[in-house]
PDB file of C-alpha atoms in Angstrom:
ATOM      1  CA  MET A   1      83.954 -86.407 101.491  1.00 45.00           C
ATOM      2  CA  ASN A   2      87.617 -85.306 101.190  1.00 46.00           C
ATOM      3  CA  LEU A   3      89.246 -86.515  98.020  1.00 47.00           C
ATOM      4  CA  MET A   4      92.839 -85.972  96.747  1.00 46.00           C
ATOM      5  CA  TRP A   5      92.536 -83.877  93.667  1.00 53.00           C
ATOM      6  CA  ASN A   6      93.359 -85.364  90.136  1.00 78.00           C
ATOM      7  CA  LYS A   7      92.342 -84.128  86.834  1.00 90.00           C
ATOM      8  CA  PRO A   8      88.823 -85.091  86.064  1.00 97.00           C
ATOM      9  CA  LYS A   9      87.661 -87.050  83.136  1.00 98.00           C
ATOM     10  CA  VAL A  10      84.283 -85.324  83.149  1.00 98.00           C
ATOM     11  CA  SER A  11      83.357 -81.714  83.860  1.00 98.00           C
ATOM     12  CA  VAL A  12      79.794 -81.173  85.268  1.00 98.00           C
ATOM     13  CA  ILE A  13      78.392 -77.631  84.786  1.00 98.00           C
ATOM     14  CA  MET A  14      75.548 -76.554  87.080  1.00 98.00           C
ATOM     15  CA  PRO A  15      74.272 -72.967  86.827  1.00 98.00           C
ATOM     16  CA  VAL A  16      72.093 -71.798  89.894  1.00 98.00           C
ATOM     17  CA  TYR A  17      70.011 -68.819  90.722  1.00 98.00           C
ATOM     18  CA  ASN A  18      67.878 -68.845  94.027  1.00 97.00           C
ATOM     19  CA  ARG A  19      67.617 -72.560  94.421  1.00 97.00           C
ATOM     20  CA  GLU A  20      67.954 -72.799  98.209  1.00 97.00           C
ATOM     21  CA  GLU A  21      65.046 -75.262  98.586  1.00 95.00           C
ATOM     22  CA  VAL A  22      66.196 -77.816  96.080  1.00 96.00           C
ATOM     23  CA  LEU A  23      69.923 -77.343  95.317  1.00 97.00           C
ATOM     24  CA  SER A  24      71.152 -79.885  97.784  1.00 97.00           C
ATOM     25  CA  CYS A  25      69.266 -82.553  96.003  1.00 96.00           C
ATOM     26  CA  ALA A  26      70.999 -81.683  92.778  1.00 97.00           C
ATOM     27  CA  ILE A  27      74.486 -81.473  94.096  1.00 98.00           C
ATOM     28  CA  GLU A  28      74.088 -84.669  96.130  1.00 97.00           C
ATOM     29  CA  SER A  29      72.931 -86.523  93.021  1.00 97.00           C
ATOM     30  CA  VAL A  30      76.370 -85.593  91.459  1.00 98.00           C
ATOM     31  CA  LEU A  31      78.488 -86.305  94.465  1.00 98.00           C
ATOM     32  CA  ASN A  32      76.756 -89.771  94.989  1.00 97.00           C
ATOM     33  CA  GLN A  33      77.584 -91.033  91.302  1.00 98.00           C
ATOM     34  CA  ASP A  34      79.102 -94.384  90.822  1.00 97.00           C
ATOM     35  CA  TYR A  35      81.781 -92.876  88.707  1.00 97.00           C
ATOM     36  CA  ALA A  36      84.053 -90.649  90.747  1.00 96.00           C
ATOM     37  CA  LYS A  37      86.564 -88.810  88.227  1.00 97.00           C
ATOM     38  CA  PHE A  38      84.549 -85.676  87.690  1.00 98.00           C
ATOM     39  CA  GLU A  39      84.604 -82.061  88.649  1.00 98.00           C
ATOM     40  CA  LEU A  40      81.525 -80.033  89.560  1.00 98.00           C
ATOM     41  CA  ILE A  41      81.491 -76.398  88.482  1.00 98.00           C
ATOM     42  CA  ILE A  42      78.703 -74.513  90.101  1.00 98.00           C
ATOM     43  CA  VAL A  43      77.847 -71.048  88.461  1.00 98.00           C
ATOM     44  CA  ASP A  44      76.101 -69.038  91.035  1.00 98.00           C
ATOM     45  CA  ASP A  45      74.278 -66.467  88.832  1.00 98.00           C
ATOM     46  CA  CYS A  46      74.177 -63.745  91.524  1.00 97.00           C
ATOM     47  CA  SER A  47      71.781 -65.587  94.030  1.00 98.00           C
ATOM     48  CA  THR A  48      70.045 -63.420  96.535  1.00 97.00           C
ATOM     49  CA  ASP A  49      68.797 -66.176  98.851  1.00 98.00           C
ATOM     50  CA  GLY A  50      70.710 -68.925 100.818  1.00 98.00           C
ATOM     51  CA  THR A  51      72.024 -70.458  97.828  1.00 98.00           C
ATOM     52  CA  PRO A  52      75.622 -69.192  98.324  1.00 98.00           C
ATOM     53  CA  GLU A  53      75.882 -70.640 101.816  1.00 98.00           C
ATOM     54  CA  ILE A  54      74.765 -73.986 100.533  1.00 98.00           C
ATOM     55  CA  ILE A  55      77.294 -73.997  97.848  1.00 98.00           C
ATOM     56  CA  SER A  56      80.100 -73.034 100.346  1.00 97.00           C
ATOM     57  CA  LYS A  57      79.118 -75.903 102.575  1.00 97.00           C
ATOM     58  CA  TYR A  58      79.500 -78.545  99.838  1.00 98.00           C
ATOM     59  CA  GLU A  59      82.533 -76.839  98.456  1.00 97.00           C
ATOM     60  CA  LYS A  60      84.336 -77.447 101.668  1.00 96.00           C
ATOM     61  CA  LEU A  61      83.195 -81.107 101.790  1.00 96.00           C
ATOM     62  CA  ASP A  62      84.376 -82.098  98.627  1.00 97.00           C
ATOM     63  CA  LYS A  63      87.426 -80.754  96.594  1.00 96.00           C
ATOM     64  CA  ARG A  64      85.972 -81.781  93.206  1.00 97.00           C
ATOM     65  CA  ILE A  65      83.611 -78.812  93.401  1.00 98.00           C
ATOM     66  CA  ARG A  66      84.633 -75.312  92.288  1.00 97.00           C
ATOM     67  CA  THR A  67      82.348 -72.080  92.027  1.00 97.00           C
ATOM     68  CA  VAL A  68      81.955 -69.086  89.908  1.00 97.00           C
ATOM     69  CA  ARG A  69      79.959 -66.371  91.238  1.00 97.00           C
ATOM     70  CA  ASN A  70      78.649 -63.916  88.886  1.00 97.00           C
ATOM     71  CA  GLU A  71      78.173 -60.210  89.978  1.00 96.00           C
ATOM     72  CA  MET A  72      75.260 -59.568  87.960  1.00 96.00           C
ATOM     73  CA  ASN A  73      72.332 -62.154  86.934  1.00 96.00           C
ATOM     74  CA  SER A  74      72.790 -63.224  83.420  1.00 96.00           C
ATOM     75  CA  ARG A  75      69.167 -62.798  82.443  1.00 94.00           C
ATOM     76  CA  LEU A  76      68.841 -59.176  84.157  1.00 92.00           C
ATOM     77  CA  ALA A  77      71.987 -57.847  82.490  1.00 92.00           C
ATOM     78  CA  PRO A  78      71.731 -55.226  79.714  1.00 93.00           C
ATOM     79  CA  GLN A  79      73.032 -57.818  77.507  1.00 93.00           C
ATOM     80  CA  GLU A  80      71.810 -61.308  78.478  1.00 95.00           C
ATOM     81  CA  TRP A  81      74.398 -64.246  78.312  1.00 97.00           C
ATOM     82  CA  GLU A  82      74.462 -68.120  79.054  1.00 97.00           C
ATOM     83  CA  PRO A  83      76.063 -68.727  82.425  1.00 98.00           C
ATOM     84  CA  ARG A  84      77.157 -72.323  81.638  1.00 98.00           C
ATOM     85  CA  ASN A  85      79.653 -70.734  79.498  1.00 98.00           C
ATOM     86  CA  ASP A  86      81.110 -69.011  82.594  1.00 98.00           C
ATOM     87  CA  GLY A  87      81.749 -72.753  83.897  1.00 98.00           C
ATOM     88  CA  LEU A  88      83.077 -74.026  80.784  1.00 98.00           C
ATOM     89  CA  LYS A  89      85.868 -71.558  80.695  1.00 97.00           C
ATOM     90  CA  LEU A  90      87.270 -73.391  83.854  1.00 97.00           C
ATOM     91  CA  ALA A  91      86.414 -76.954  82.782  1.00 98.00           C
ATOM     92  CA  GLN A  92      89.283 -79.501  82.565  1.00 97.00           C
ATOM     93  CA  GLY A  93      87.381 -82.622  81.658  1.00 98.00           C
ATOM     94  CA  GLU A  94      87.590 -84.461  78.408  1.00 98.00           C
ATOM     95  CA  TYR A  95      83.763 -85.023  78.630  1.00 98.00           C
ATOM     96  CA  VAL A  96      81.207 -82.292  79.717  1.00 98.00           C
ATOM     97  CA  ALA A  97      77.708 -82.744  81.075  1.00 98.00           C
ATOM     98  CA  TYR A  98      75.204 -80.342  82.506  1.00 98.00           C
ATOM     99  CA  LEU A  99      72.641 -80.611  85.418  1.00 98.00           C
ATOM    100  CA  ASP A 100      70.101 -77.867  86.258  1.00 98.00           C
ATOM    101  CA  SER A 101      69.970 -77.062  89.949  1.00 97.00           C
ATOM    102  CA  ASP A 102      66.390 -78.235  90.358  1.00 96.00           C
ATOM    103  CA  ASN A 103      66.828 -81.780  88.794  1.00 97.00           C
ATOM    104  CA  GLU A 104      68.749 -84.951  89.652  1.00 97.00           C
ATOM    105  CA  TRP A 105      70.851 -87.676  87.989  1.00 98.00           C
ATOM    106  CA  TRP A 106      70.477 -91.207  88.720  1.00 97.00           C
ATOM    107  CA  PRO A 107      73.648 -92.758  90.371  1.00 97.00           C
ATOM    108  CA  SER A 108      74.893 -94.377  87.119  1.00 98.00           C
ATOM    109  CA  PHE A 109      74.560 -91.316  84.753  1.00 98.00           C
ATOM    110  CA  ILE A 110      78.234 -90.240  84.601  1.00 98.00           C
ATOM    111  CA  GLY A 111      79.572 -93.691  84.385  1.00 98.00           C
ATOM    112  CA  ASP A 112      77.048 -94.988  81.719  1.00 98.00           C
ATOM    113  CA  MET A 113      77.362 -91.922  79.560  1.00 98.00           C
ATOM    114  CA  SER A 114      81.037 -91.511  79.855  1.00 98.00           C
ATOM    115  CA  LYS A 115      81.427 -95.318  78.735  1.00 98.00           C
ATOM    116  CA  VAL A 116      79.679 -94.553  75.576  1.00 98.00           C
ATOM    117  CA  LEU A 117      82.018 -91.971  74.591  1.00 98.00           C
ATOM    118  CA  GLU A 118      85.138 -93.899  75.886  1.00 98.00           C
ATOM    119  CA  MET A 119      84.286 -96.879  73.780  1.00 98.00           C
ATOM    120  CA  ASN A 120      83.253 -95.162  70.600  1.00 98.00           C
ATOM    121  CA  PRO A 121      85.611 -92.424  69.366  1.00 98.00           C
ATOM    122  CA  GLU A 122      83.365 -91.574  66.645  1.00 98.00           C
ATOM    123  CA  ILE A 123      80.553 -90.510  69.000  1.00 98.00           C
ATOM    124  CA  GLN A 124      80.697 -86.934  69.750  1.00 98.00           C
ATOM    125  CA  LEU A 125      77.349 -86.465  72.005  1.00 98.00           C
ATOM    126  CA  VAL A 126      75.425 -89.016  73.911  1.00 98.00           C
ATOM    127  CA  HIS A 127      71.977 -88.532  75.328  1.00 98.00           C
ATOM    128  CA  CYS A 128      69.635 -90.583  77.465  1.00 97.00           C
ATOM    129  CA  ASN A 129      65.990 -90.658  78.712  1.00 96.00           C
ATOM    130  CA  SER A 130      64.478 -88.526  81.679  1.00 96.00           C
ATOM    131  CA  LEU A 131      61.759 -89.421  84.058  1.00 95.00           C
ATOM    132  CA  ASN A 132      59.740 -86.237  83.986  1.00 94.00           C
ATOM    133  CA  PHE A 133      57.664 -85.171  86.842  1.00 95.00           C
ATOM    134  CA  TYR A 134      54.463 -83.005  86.235  1.00 92.00           C
ATOM    135  CA  PRO A 135      51.471 -81.623  88.369  1.00 89.00           C
ATOM    136  CA  PRO A 136      48.520 -84.082  87.542  1.00 81.00           C
ATOM    137  CA  GLN A 137      46.659 -81.877  85.175  1.00 84.00           C
ATOM    138  CA  VAL A 138      49.812 -81.171  83.143  1.00 87.00           C
ATOM    139  CA  LEU A 139      50.600 -84.925  82.957  1.00 90.00           C
ATOM    140  CA  GLN A 140      47.250 -85.629  81.311  1.00 86.00           C
ATOM    141  CA  ARG A 141      47.786 -82.867  78.731  1.00 86.00           C
ATOM    142  CA  VAL A 142      51.419 -84.191  77.956  1.00 87.00           C
ATOM    143  CA  MET A 143      50.178 -87.793  77.667  1.00 88.00           C
ATOM    144  CA  ALA A 144      47.449 -86.696  75.145  1.00 86.00           C
ATOM    145  CA  SER A 145      49.867 -84.634  72.924  1.00 83.00           C
ATOM    146  CA  ASP A 146      53.451 -86.077  73.132  1.00 82.00           C
ATOM    147  CA  GLN A 147      54.495 -87.609  70.098  1.00 78.00           C
ATOM    148  CA  ARG A 148      57.490 -89.603  71.404  1.00 83.00           C
ATOM    149  CA  LYS A 149      57.587 -93.128  72.312  1.00 87.00           C
ATOM    150  CA  LEU A 150      56.207 -93.628  75.849  1.00 93.00           C
ATOM    151  CA  VAL A 151      58.645 -95.796  77.873  1.00 92.00           C
ATOM    152  CA  TYR A 152      57.083 -95.456  81.373  1.00 93.00           C
ATOM    153  CA  CYS A 153      54.194 -93.723  83.106  1.00 92.00           C
ATOM    154  CA  GLY A 154      53.373 -93.360  86.766  1.00 90.00           C
ATOM    155  CA  ASN A 155      50.840 -91.349  88.710  1.00 89.00           C
ATOM    156  CA  ASP A 156      52.871 -88.191  88.383  1.00 91.00           C
ATOM    157  CA  CYS A 157      55.671 -88.767  85.827  1.00 93.00           C
ATOM    158  CA  ALA A 158      56.389 -90.164  82.413  1.00 94.00           C
ATOM    159  CA  CYS A 159      59.337 -91.105  80.350  1.00 95.00           C
ATOM    160  CA  PHE A 160      59.487 -90.631  76.726  1.00 92.00           C
ATOM    161  CA  SER A 161      62.204 -91.796  74.327  1.00 91.00           C
ATOM    162  CA  CYS A 162      63.681 -89.540  71.508  1.00 85.00           C
ATOM    163  CA  GLU A 163      65.081 -92.417  69.289  1.00 82.00           C
ATOM    164  CA  GLU A 164      64.776 -91.324  65.699  1.00 90.00           C
ATOM    165  CA  LEU A 165      66.718 -88.064  64.742  1.00 94.00           C
ATOM    166  CA  ILE A 166      64.336 -86.637  62.231  1.00 94.00           C
ATOM    167  CA  GLU A 167      65.601 -83.161  61.208  1.00 96.00           C
ATOM    168  CA  SER A 168      62.272 -81.972  60.196  1.00 94.00           C
ATOM    169  CA  GLU A 169      61.211 -82.590  63.995  1.00 93.00           C
ATOM    170  CA  PHE A 170      64.285 -80.828  65.460  1.00 95.00           C
ATOM    171  CA  GLY A 171      62.830 -78.525  68.243  1.00 93.00           C
ATOM    172  CA  ALA A 172      59.492 -80.469  68.166  1.00 89.00           C
ATOM    173  CA  ALA A 173      59.189 -84.314  68.564  1.00 89.00           C
ATOM    174  CA  VAL A 174      63.166 -84.333  68.713  1.00 93.00           C
ATOM    175  CA  TYR A 175      64.352 -82.358  71.756  1.00 93.00           C
ATOM    176  CA  ILE A 176      67.580 -83.102  73.441  1.00 95.00           C
ATOM    177  CA  ASP A 177      67.507 -81.543  77.004  1.00 96.00           C
ATOM    178  CA  THR A 178      70.377 -80.206  78.818  1.00 97.00           C
ATOM    179  CA  ASN A 179      70.386 -82.668  81.608  1.00 98.00           C
ATOM    180  CA  GLU A 180      70.228 -85.752  79.242  1.00 98.00           C
ATOM    181  CA  MET A 181      73.439 -84.899  77.354  1.00 98.00           C
ATOM    182  CA  MET A 182      77.146 -85.656  77.560  1.00 99.00           C
ATOM    183  CA  HIS A 183      79.684 -84.565  74.718  1.00 98.00           C
ATOM    184  CA  ARG A 184      83.245 -84.296  74.327  1.00 98.00           C
ATOM    185  CA  ALA A 185      84.853 -80.987  75.254  1.00 98.00           C
ATOM    186  CA  SER A 186      86.736 -80.836  71.945  1.00 98.00           C
ATOM    187  CA  VAL A 187      83.420 -80.214  69.883  1.00 98.00           C
ATOM    188  CA  PHE A 188      83.708 -76.507  71.069  1.00 98.00           C
ATOM    189  CA  ARG A 189      86.699 -76.062  68.747  1.00 96.00           C
ATOM    190  CA  GLU A 190      84.695 -77.067  65.744  1.00 97.00           C
ATOM    191  CA  ILE A 191      81.245 -75.627  66.168  1.00 97.00           C
ATOM    192  CA  GLY A 192      82.274 -71.926  66.711  1.00 92.00           C
ATOM    193  CA  GLY A 193      82.316 -71.364  70.373  1.00 95.00           C
ATOM    194  CA  TYR A 194      80.427 -72.259  73.504  1.00 98.00           C
ATOM    195  CA  TRP A 195      76.597 -72.179  74.142  1.00 98.00           C
ATOM    196  CA  ASN A 196      74.610 -69.474  72.252  1.00 97.00           C
ATOM    197  CA  THR A 197      72.262 -67.589  74.380  1.00 97.00           C
ATOM    198  CA  PHE A 198      69.112 -68.491  72.330  1.00 95.00           C
ATOM    199  CA  HIS A 199      68.152 -71.046  69.781  1.00 97.00           C
ATOM    200  CA  PRO A 200      67.797 -69.108  66.547  1.00 96.00           C
ATOM    201  CA  ARG A 201      64.143 -70.643  66.140  1.00 95.00           C
ATOM    202  CA  ARG A 202      63.167 -69.970  69.827  1.00 94.00           C
ATOM    203  CA  LYS A 203      59.866 -68.537  68.918  1.00 93.00           C
ATOM    204  CA  GLU A 204      58.862 -71.300  66.607  1.00 93.00           C
ATOM    205  CA  ILE A 205      59.945 -73.981  69.240  1.00 93.00           C
ATOM    206  CA  GLN A 206      58.101 -72.126  71.951  1.00 91.00           C
ATOM    207  CA  ALA A 207      55.041 -72.066  69.826  1.00 88.00           C
ATOM    208  CA  TYR A 208      55.165 -75.869  69.268  1.00 83.00           C
ATOM    209  CA  GLN A 209      55.333 -76.313  73.098  1.00 75.00           C
ATOM    210  CA  GLY A 210      52.029 -74.266  73.382  1.00 65.00           C
ATOM    211  CA  ASN A 211      53.994 -71.342  75.091  1.00 67.00           C
ATOM    212  CA  ARG A 212      54.051 -73.347  78.247  1.00 71.00           C
ATOM    213  CA  TYR A 213      57.459 -72.292  79.589  1.00 74.00           C
ATOM    214  CA  LEU A 214      58.351 -68.903  78.245  1.00 77.00           C
ATOM    215  CA  TYR A 215      61.477 -68.735  80.400  1.00 82.00           C
ATOM    216  CA  ARG A 216      63.088 -71.546  78.253  1.00 88.00           C
ATOM    217  CA  ARG A 217      65.729 -70.381  75.675  1.00 94.00           C
ATOM    218  CA  HIS A 218      66.143 -73.696  73.924  1.00 96.00           C
ATOM    219  CA  ASN A 219      69.848 -73.189  73.647  1.00 97.00           C
ATOM    220  CA  ASP A 220      70.347 -76.842  74.670  1.00 97.00           C
ATOM    221  CA  GLN A 221      68.639 -77.966  71.501  1.00 97.00           C
ATOM    222  CA  ASP A 222      70.720 -75.472  69.660  1.00 98.00           C
ATOM    223  CA  LEU A 223      73.860 -77.078  71.048  1.00 98.00           C
ATOM    224  CA  PHE A 224      72.703 -80.474  70.105  1.00 98.00           C
ATOM    225  CA  GLU A 225      71.917 -79.286  66.516  1.00 98.00           C
ATOM    226  CA  ARG A 226      75.223 -77.502  66.113  1.00 98.00           C
ATOM    227  CA  ILE A 227      77.135 -80.783  66.922  1.00 98.00           C
ATOM    228  CA  TYR A 228      74.738 -82.870  64.768  1.00 98.00           C
ATOM    229  CA  TYR A 229      75.193 -80.656  61.672  1.00 98.00           C
ATOM    230  CA  ARG A 230      79.045 -80.370  62.072  1.00 98.00           C
ATOM    231  CA  TYR A 231      79.659 -83.913  62.678  1.00 98.00           C
ATOM    232  CA  SER A 232      76.813 -85.874  61.125  1.00 96.00           C
ATOM    233  CA  ARG A 233      73.922 -88.078  62.321  1.00 96.00           C
ATOM    234  CA  GLN A 234      76.377 -90.851  63.169  1.00 97.00           C
ATOM    235  CA  SER A 235      78.147 -88.640  65.790  1.00 98.00           C
ATOM    236  CA  ILE A 236      75.042 -88.702  67.984  1.00 98.00           C
ATOM    237  CA  TYR A 237      74.086 -91.812  70.172  1.00 98.00           C
ATOM    238  CA  HIS A 238      71.099 -92.446  72.100  1.00 97.00           C
ATOM    239  CA  LEU A 239      71.578 -94.515  75.373  1.00 97.00           C
ATOM    240  CA  ASN A 240      68.054 -95.767  75.847  1.00 95.00           C
ATOM    241  CA  LYS A 241      68.113 -95.833  79.589  1.00 95.00           C
ATOM    242  CA  MET A 242      66.497 -93.504  82.080  1.00 95.00           C
ATOM    243  CA  LEU A 243      69.022 -91.650  84.081  1.00 97.00           C
ATOM    244  CA  VAL A 244      67.545 -88.201  84.907  1.00 97.00           C
ATOM    245  CA  ASN A 245      64.784 -86.914  87.301  1.00 96.00           C
ATOM    246  CA  TYR A 246      63.428 -83.824  85.608  1.00 95.00           C
ATOM    247  CA  TYR A 247      61.024 -81.799  87.503  1.00 95.00           C
ATOM    248  CA  TYR A 248      58.525 -79.447  85.972  1.00 91.00           C
ATOM    249  CA  PRO A 249      57.110 -76.448  87.811  1.00 89.00           C
ATOM    250  CA  GLY A 250      54.512 -77.539  90.217  1.00 89.00           C
ATOM    251  CA  SER A 251      55.402 -81.080  90.499  1.00 91.00           C
ATOM    252  CA  ASN A 252      55.719 -83.187  93.644  1.00 85.00           C
ATOM    253  CA  ARG A 253      59.217 -83.062  95.063  1.00 80.00           C
ATOM    254  CA  THR A 254      58.461 -84.538  98.495  1.00 68.00           C
ATOM    255  CA  ARG A 255      58.850 -88.091  97.194  1.00 55.00           C
ATOM    256  CA  GLN A 256      61.968 -90.170  97.494  1.00 52.00           C
ATOM    257  CA  PRO A 257      63.863 -90.222  94.108  1.00 53.00           C
ATOM    258  CA  GLN A 258      63.033 -93.399  91.986  1.00 55.00           C
ATOM    259  CA  TRP A 259      65.777 -95.520  90.300  1.00 51.00           C
ATOM    260  CA  PHE A 260      64.554 -98.188  87.959  1.00 52.00           C
ATOM    261  CA  GLU A 261      67.423-100.358  86.855  1.00 49.00           C
ATOM    262  CA  HIS A 262      65.304-102.234  84.310  1.00 42.00           C
ATOM    263  CA  ILE A 263      64.358 -99.175  82.286  1.00 47.00           C
TER     264      ILE A 263
END
């Protein structure tokens, strides 16, 4: 694809580190969006596999893609930092969304999410639902313990809806994931800078999750909470639609992506 460059409405930030096996699926899920007025800023966090070559290929195909390449990995540096901030420094969009390099958006993600912000000036952040893919044994444990409302369940996947923003459940039953959110770029002027590296209650949140994914820093939940407390409950909108494929470690990635228009 070779589009004439116009200032984007939405900036998509995608950090990546050594994802050569799955990165193309993530990038193509952005490029195949129904909504075209976006830029995709890929932050290569000093990958050592074939990731840079994949990024270069897509950058040549689509002028909406820009790349930041870190000379040192953000997690291996003497002082760790958040690579999404490296992309945000270049972002030009009025709205910002984030996609991890091992997940996928459904084709209507950007259009549906940006429409909420466009039509409701009081809304600062909108979040949607994810179709979460798990190894079979993990899915059984999740189904037995997850407190959120179950929207859909398949053989290897489930969708839960986070509908009520109960403050006492923040980081527990209320968790807004990176891939599910879009917010106004202007919030950074009000909440005191970009992403924090860690959630201040990281250990507490990790303990609630049973220490399953120790690499998670939970700074996506931190960003949501900072927006929530600065702008109020009414500034957050839940779009009750499934618009993300989220893959947990060990899940089956060989199947074709599923899009359920009715959910």
